[in-house]
PDB file of C-alpha atoms in Angstrom:
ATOM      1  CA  UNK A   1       0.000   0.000   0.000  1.00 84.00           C
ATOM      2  CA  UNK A   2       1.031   3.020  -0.838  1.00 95.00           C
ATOM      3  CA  UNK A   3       1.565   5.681   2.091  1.00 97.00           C
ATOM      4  CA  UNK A   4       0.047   9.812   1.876  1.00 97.00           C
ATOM      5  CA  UNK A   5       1.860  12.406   3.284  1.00 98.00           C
ATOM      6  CA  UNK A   6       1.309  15.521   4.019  1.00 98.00           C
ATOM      7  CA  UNK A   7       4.562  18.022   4.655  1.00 98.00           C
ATOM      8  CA  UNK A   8       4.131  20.615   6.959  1.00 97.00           C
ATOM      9  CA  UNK A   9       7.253  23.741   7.538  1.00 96.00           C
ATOM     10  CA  UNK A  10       6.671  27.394   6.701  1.00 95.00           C
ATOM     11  CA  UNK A  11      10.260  27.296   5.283  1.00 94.00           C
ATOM     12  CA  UNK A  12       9.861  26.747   1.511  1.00 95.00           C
ATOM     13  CA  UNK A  13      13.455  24.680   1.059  1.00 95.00           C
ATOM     14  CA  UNK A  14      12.849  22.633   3.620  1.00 94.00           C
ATOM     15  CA  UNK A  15       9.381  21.293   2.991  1.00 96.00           C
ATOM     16  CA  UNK A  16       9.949  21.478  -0.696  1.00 96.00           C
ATOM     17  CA  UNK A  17      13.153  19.594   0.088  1.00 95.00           C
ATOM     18  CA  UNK A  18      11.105  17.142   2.324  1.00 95.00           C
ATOM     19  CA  UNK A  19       8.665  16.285  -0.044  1.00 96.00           C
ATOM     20  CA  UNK A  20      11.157  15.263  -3.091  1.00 95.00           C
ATOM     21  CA  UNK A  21      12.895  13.472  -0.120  1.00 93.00           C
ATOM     22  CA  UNK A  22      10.093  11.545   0.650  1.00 95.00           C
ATOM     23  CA  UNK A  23       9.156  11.383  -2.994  1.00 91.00           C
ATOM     24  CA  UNK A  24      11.885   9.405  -3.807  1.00 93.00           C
ATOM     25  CA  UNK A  25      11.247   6.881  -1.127  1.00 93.00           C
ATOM     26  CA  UNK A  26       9.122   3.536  -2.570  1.00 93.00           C
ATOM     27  CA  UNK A  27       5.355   3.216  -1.234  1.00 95.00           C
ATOM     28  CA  UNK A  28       5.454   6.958   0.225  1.00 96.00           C
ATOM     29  CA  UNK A  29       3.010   9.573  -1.588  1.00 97.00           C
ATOM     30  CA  UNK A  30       3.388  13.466  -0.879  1.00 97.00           C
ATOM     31  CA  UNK A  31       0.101  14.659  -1.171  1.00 97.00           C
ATOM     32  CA  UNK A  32       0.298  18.381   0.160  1.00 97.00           C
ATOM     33  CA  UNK A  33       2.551  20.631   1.221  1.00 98.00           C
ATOM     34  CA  UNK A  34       1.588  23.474   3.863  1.00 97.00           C
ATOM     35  CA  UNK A  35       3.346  26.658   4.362  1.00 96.00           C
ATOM     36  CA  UNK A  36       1.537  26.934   8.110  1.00 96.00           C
ATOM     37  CA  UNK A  37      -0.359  25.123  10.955  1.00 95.00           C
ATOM     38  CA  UNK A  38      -4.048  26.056   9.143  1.00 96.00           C
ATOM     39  CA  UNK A  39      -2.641  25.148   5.409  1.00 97.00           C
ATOM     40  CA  UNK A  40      -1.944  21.687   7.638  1.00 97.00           C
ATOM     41  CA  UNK A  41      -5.278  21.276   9.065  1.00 97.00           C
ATOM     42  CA  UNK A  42      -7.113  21.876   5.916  1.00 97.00           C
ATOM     43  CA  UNK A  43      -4.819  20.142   3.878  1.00 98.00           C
ATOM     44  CA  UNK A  44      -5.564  16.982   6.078  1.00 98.00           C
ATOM     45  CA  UNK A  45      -9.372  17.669   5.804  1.00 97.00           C
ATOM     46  CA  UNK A  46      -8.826  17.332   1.852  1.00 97.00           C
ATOM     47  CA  UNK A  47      -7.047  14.317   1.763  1.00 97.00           C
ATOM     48  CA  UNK A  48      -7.145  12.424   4.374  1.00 97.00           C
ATOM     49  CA  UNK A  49      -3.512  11.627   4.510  1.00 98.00           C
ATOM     50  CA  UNK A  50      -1.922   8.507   6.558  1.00 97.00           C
ATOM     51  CA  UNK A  51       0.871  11.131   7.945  1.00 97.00           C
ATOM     52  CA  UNK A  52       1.392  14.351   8.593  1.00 98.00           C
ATOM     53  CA  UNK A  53       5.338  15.361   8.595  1.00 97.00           C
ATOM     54  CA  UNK A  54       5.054  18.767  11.088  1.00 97.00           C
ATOM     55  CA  UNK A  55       7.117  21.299  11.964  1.00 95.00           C
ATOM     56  CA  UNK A  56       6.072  23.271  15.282  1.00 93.00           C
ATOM     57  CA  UNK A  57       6.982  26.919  14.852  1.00 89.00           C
ATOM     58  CA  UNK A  58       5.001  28.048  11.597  1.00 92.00           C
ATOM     59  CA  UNK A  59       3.042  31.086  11.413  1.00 88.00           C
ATOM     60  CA  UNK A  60      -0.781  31.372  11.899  1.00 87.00           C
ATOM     61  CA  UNK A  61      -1.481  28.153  13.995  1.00 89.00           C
ATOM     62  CA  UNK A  62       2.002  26.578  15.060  1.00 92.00           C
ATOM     63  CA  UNK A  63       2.363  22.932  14.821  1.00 93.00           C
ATOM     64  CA  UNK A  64       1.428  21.642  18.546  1.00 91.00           C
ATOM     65  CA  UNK A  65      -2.214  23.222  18.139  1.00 93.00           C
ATOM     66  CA  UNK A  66      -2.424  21.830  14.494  1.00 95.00           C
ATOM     67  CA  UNK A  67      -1.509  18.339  15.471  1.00 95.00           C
ATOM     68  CA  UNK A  68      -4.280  18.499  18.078  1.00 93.00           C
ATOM     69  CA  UNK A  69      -7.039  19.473  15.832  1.00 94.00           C
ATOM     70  CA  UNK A  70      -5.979  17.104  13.068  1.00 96.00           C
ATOM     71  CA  UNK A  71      -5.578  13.923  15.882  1.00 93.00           C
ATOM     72  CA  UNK A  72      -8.666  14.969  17.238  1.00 92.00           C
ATOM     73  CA  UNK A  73     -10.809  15.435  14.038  1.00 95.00           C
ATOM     74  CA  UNK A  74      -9.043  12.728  12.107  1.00 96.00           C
ATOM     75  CA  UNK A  75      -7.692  10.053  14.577  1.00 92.00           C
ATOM     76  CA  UNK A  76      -6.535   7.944  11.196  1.00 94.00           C
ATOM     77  CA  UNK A  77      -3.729  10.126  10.150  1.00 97.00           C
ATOM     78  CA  UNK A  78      -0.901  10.211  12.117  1.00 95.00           C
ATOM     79  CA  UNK A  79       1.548  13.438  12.918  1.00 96.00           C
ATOM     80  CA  UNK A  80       5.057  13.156  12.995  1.00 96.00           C
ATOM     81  CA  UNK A  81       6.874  16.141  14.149  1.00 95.00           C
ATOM     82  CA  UNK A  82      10.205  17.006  12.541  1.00 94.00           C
ATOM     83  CA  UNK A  83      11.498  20.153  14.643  1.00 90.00           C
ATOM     84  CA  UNK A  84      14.934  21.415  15.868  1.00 87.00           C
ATOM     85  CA  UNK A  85      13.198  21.853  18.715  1.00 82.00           C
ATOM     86  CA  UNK A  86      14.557  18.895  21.449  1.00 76.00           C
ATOM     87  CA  UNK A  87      13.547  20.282  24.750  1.00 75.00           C
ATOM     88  CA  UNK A  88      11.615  18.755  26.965  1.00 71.00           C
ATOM     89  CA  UNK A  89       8.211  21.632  26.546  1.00 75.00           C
ATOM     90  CA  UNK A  90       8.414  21.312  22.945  1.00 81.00           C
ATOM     91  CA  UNK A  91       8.816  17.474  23.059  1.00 83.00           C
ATOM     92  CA  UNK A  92       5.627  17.187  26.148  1.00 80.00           C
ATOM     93  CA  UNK A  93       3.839  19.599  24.008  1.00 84.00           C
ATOM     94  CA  UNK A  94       3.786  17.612  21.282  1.00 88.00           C
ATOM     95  CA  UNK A  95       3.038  14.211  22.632  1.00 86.00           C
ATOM     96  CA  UNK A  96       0.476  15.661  24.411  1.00 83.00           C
ATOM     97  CA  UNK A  97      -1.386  16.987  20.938  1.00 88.00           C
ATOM     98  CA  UNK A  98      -1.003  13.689  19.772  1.00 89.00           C
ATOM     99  CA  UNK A  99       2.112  12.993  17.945  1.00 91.00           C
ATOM    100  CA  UNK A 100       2.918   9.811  17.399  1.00 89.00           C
ATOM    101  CA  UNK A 101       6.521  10.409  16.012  1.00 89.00           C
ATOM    102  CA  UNK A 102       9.522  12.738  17.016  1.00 92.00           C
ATOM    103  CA  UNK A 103      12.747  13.576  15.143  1.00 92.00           C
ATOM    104  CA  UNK A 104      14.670  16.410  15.150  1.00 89.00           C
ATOM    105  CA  UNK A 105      15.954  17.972  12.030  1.00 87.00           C
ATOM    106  CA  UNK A 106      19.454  16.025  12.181  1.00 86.00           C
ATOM    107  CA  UNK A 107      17.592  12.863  11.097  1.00 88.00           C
ATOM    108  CA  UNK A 108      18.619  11.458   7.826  1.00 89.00           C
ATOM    109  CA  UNK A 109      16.172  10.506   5.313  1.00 91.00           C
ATOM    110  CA  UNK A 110      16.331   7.195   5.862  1.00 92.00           C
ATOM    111  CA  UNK A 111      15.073   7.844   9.083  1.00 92.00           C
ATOM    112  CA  UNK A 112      12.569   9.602   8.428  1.00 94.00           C
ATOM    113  CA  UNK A 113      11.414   7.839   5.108  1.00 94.00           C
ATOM    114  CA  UNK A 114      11.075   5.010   8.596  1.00 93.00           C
ATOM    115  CA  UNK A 115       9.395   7.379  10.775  1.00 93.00           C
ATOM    116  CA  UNK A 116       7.024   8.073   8.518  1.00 95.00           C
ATOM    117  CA  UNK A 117       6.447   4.352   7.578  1.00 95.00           C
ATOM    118  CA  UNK A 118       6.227   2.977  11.011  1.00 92.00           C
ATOM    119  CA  UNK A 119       3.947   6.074  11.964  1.00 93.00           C
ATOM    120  CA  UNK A 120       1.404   4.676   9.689  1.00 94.00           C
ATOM    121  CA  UNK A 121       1.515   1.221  10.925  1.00 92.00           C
ATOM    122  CA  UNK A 122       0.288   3.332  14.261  1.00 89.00           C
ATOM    123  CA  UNK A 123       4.294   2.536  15.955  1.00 87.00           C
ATOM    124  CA  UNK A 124       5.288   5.152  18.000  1.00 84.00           C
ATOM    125  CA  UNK A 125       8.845   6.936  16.538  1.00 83.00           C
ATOM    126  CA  UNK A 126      11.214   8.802  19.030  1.00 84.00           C
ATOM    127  CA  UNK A 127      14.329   9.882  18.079  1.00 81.00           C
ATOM    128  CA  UNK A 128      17.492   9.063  20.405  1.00 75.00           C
ATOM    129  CA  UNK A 129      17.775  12.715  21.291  1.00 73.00           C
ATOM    130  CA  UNK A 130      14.221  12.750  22.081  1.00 76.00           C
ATOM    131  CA  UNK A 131      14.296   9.396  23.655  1.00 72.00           C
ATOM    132  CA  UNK A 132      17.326  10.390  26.046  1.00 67.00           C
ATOM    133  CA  UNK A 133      15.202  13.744  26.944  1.00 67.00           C
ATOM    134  CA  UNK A 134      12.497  11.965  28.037  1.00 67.00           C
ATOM    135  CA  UNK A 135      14.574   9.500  30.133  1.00 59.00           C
ATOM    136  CA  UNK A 136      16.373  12.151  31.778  1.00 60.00           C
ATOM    137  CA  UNK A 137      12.952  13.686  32.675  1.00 57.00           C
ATOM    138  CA  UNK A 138      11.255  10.937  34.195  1.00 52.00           C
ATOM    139  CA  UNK A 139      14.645   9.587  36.096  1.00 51.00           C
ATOM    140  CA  UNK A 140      15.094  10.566  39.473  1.00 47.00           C
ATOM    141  CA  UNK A 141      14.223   8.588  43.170  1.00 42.00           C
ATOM    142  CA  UNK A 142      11.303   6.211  43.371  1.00 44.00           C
ATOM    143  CA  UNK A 143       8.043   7.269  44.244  1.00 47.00           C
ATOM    144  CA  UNK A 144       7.855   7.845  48.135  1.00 40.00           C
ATOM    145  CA  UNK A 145       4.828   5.417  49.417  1.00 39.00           C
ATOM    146  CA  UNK A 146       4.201   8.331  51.182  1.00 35.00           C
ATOM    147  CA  UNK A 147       2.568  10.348  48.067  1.00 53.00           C
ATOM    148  CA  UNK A 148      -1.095   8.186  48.539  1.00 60.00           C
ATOM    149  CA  UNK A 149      -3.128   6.118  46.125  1.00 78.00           C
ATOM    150  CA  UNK A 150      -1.516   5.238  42.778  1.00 85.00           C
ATOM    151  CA  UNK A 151      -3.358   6.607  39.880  1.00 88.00           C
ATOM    152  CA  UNK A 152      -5.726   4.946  37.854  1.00 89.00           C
ATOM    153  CA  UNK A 153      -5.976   2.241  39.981  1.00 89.00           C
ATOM    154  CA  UNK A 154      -2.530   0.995  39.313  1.00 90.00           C
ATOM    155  CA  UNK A 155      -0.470  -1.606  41.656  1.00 89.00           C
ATOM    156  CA  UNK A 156       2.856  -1.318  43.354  1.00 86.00           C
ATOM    157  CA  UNK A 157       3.877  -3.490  41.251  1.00 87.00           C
ATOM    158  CA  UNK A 158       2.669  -2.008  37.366  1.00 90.00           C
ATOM    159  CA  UNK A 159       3.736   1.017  38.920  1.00 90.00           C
ATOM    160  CA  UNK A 160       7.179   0.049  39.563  1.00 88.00           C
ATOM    161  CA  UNK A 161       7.521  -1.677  35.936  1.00 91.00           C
ATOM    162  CA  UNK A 162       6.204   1.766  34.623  1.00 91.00           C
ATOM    163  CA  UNK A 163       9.045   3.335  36.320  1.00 88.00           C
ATOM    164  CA  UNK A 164      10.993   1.021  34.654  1.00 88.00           C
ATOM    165  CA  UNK A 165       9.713   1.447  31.222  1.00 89.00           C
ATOM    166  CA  UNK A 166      10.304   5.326  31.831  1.00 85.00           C
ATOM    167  CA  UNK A 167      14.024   4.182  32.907  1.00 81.00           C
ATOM    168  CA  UNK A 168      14.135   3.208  29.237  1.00 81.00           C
ATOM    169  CA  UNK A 169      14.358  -0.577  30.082  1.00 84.00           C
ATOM    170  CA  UNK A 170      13.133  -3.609  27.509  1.00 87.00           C
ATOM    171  CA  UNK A 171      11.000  -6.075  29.118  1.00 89.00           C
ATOM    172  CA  UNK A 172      13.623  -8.686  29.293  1.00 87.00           C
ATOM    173  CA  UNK A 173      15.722  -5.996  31.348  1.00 86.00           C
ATOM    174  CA  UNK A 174      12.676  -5.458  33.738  1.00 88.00           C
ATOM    175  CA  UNK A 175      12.598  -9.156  33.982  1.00 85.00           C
ATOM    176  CA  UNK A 176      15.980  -9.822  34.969  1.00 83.00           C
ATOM    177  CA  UNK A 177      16.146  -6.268  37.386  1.00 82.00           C
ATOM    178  CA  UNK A 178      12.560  -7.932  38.767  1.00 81.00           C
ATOM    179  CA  UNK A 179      13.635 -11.058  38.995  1.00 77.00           C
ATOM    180  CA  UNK A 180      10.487 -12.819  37.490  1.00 79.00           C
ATOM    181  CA  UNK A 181       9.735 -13.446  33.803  1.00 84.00           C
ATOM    182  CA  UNK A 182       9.381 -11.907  30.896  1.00 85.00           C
ATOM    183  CA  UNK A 183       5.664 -13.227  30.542  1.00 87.00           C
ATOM    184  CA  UNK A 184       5.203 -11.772  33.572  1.00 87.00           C
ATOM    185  CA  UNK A 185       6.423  -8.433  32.906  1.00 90.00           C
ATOM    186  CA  UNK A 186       4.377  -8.306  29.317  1.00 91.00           C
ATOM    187  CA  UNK A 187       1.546  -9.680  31.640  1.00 90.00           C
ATOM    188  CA  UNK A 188       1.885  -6.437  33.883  1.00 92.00           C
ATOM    189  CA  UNK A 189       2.789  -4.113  30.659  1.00 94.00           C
ATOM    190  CA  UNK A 190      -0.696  -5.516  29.339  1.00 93.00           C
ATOM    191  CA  UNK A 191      -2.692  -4.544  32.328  1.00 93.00           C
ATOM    192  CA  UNK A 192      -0.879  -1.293  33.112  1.00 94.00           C
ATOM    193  CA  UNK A 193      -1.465   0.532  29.853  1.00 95.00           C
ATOM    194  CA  UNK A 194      -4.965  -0.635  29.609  1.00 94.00           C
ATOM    195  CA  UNK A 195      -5.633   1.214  32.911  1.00 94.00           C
ATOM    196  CA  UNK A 196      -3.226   4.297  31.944  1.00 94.00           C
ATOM    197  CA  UNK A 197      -4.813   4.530  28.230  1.00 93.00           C
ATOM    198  CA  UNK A 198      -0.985   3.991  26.900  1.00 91.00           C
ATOM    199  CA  UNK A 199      -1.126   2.628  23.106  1.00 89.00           C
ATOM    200  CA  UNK A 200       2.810   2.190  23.080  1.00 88.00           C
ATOM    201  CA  UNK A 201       5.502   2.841  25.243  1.00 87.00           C
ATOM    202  CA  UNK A 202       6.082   6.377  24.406  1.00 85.00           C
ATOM    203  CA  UNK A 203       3.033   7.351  25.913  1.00 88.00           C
ATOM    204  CA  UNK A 204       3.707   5.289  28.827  1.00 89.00           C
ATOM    205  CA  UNK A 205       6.837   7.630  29.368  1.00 86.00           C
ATOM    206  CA  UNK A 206       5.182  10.698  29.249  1.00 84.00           C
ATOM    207  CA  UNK A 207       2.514   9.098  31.458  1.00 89.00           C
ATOM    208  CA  UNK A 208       5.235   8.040  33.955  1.00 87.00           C
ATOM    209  CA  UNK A 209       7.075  11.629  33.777  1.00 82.00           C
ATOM    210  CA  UNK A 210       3.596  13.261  33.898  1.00 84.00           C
ATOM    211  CA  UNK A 211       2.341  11.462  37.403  1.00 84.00           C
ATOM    212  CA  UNK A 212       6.262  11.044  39.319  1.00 81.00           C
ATOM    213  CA  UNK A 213       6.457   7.304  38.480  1.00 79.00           C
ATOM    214  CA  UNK A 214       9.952   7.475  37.967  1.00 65.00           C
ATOM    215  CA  UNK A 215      12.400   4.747  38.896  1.00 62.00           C
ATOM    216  CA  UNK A 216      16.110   5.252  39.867  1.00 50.00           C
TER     217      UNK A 216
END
């Protein structure tokens, strides 16, 4: 199948030079190109694409509020931001609109030609710049039992692999640190994003880092 894209920067070389990137790449279709957050939004409302490739600071409507109207008008068509942007308000902003994906503008185009394809099979995409931000953000002591209920009904012990997955651990590594195994972590992984709303493990980082489930 092929993939629809729709390329989103208010500088004219680099979306134009985005879009015969992406061009180039087999199975990926550049539908539109938008000059600003609103050209995005409408140009999504045309065609429907499969992803959006978005830069945040545009003029008009800047890219965090256009990726929340387009995820929450058209929940098929993914947004992947491409920004220089790695800090951790632009990244939260972001994933918080809805992004699936995350690259800064070092990325190659083989990486993003990937981003884009793995955003459309609905796989989250962080880059390693991104990736370490987020770590760094949600590191830090355990939660005190002190703090009260967990939320959203989670146990001590989803709560601590959460921590885990926020450390940036696999599920074999939480097996081994947990000493149980690794059916029993995907068993808890299972349960704890079904209570936390988490589709992949990027949003169970920003969920961690958002509620101080962070593991040292």
């Amino acid at each position: 199948m092929t993939i629809t894209v729709v390329v989103a920067d208010d500088q004219t070389a680099v979306r134009e030079g985005l879009a015969t990137l992406l061009g180039l790449a087999d199975g990926i279709d550049v539908v539109g190109e938008a000059a600003d957050g609103d050209e995005a939004v409408a140009l999504v409302a045309a065609h429907a694409p499969d992803v959006v490739l978005m830069d945040l600071h545009m003029p008009r409507r800047d890219g965090v509020e256009a990726t929340a109207r387009i995820t929450a008008a058209h929940p098929a068509t993914r947004v992947v931001v491409l920004t220089t942007y790695a800090d951790d308000e632009h990244i939260l902003g972001a994933l918080r609109a809805g992004a699936l994906g995350y690259l800064t503008k070092d990325a190659g185009r083989v990486q993003i030609a990937q981003a884009v394809r793995a955003a459309a099979a609905g796989q989250s995409v962080l880059d390693a710049t991104v990736q370490q931000r987020l770590v760094a953000a949600a590191s830090g002591p355990p939660r005190p039992a002190t703090d009260g209920p967990l939320p959203d009904g989670l146990t001590a012990r989803e709560a601590e692999v959460l921590g885990l997955i926020a450390a940036g651990l696999s599920n074999r590594e939480i097996a081994e640190r947990l000493f149980v195994t690794e059916v029993t972590v995907k068993s808890h992984v299972n349960r704890l994003f079904a209570k936390i709303g988490a589709r992949d493990r990027a949003q169970a980082v920003r969920y961690a880092y958002e509620h101080g489930l962070r593991s040292a």
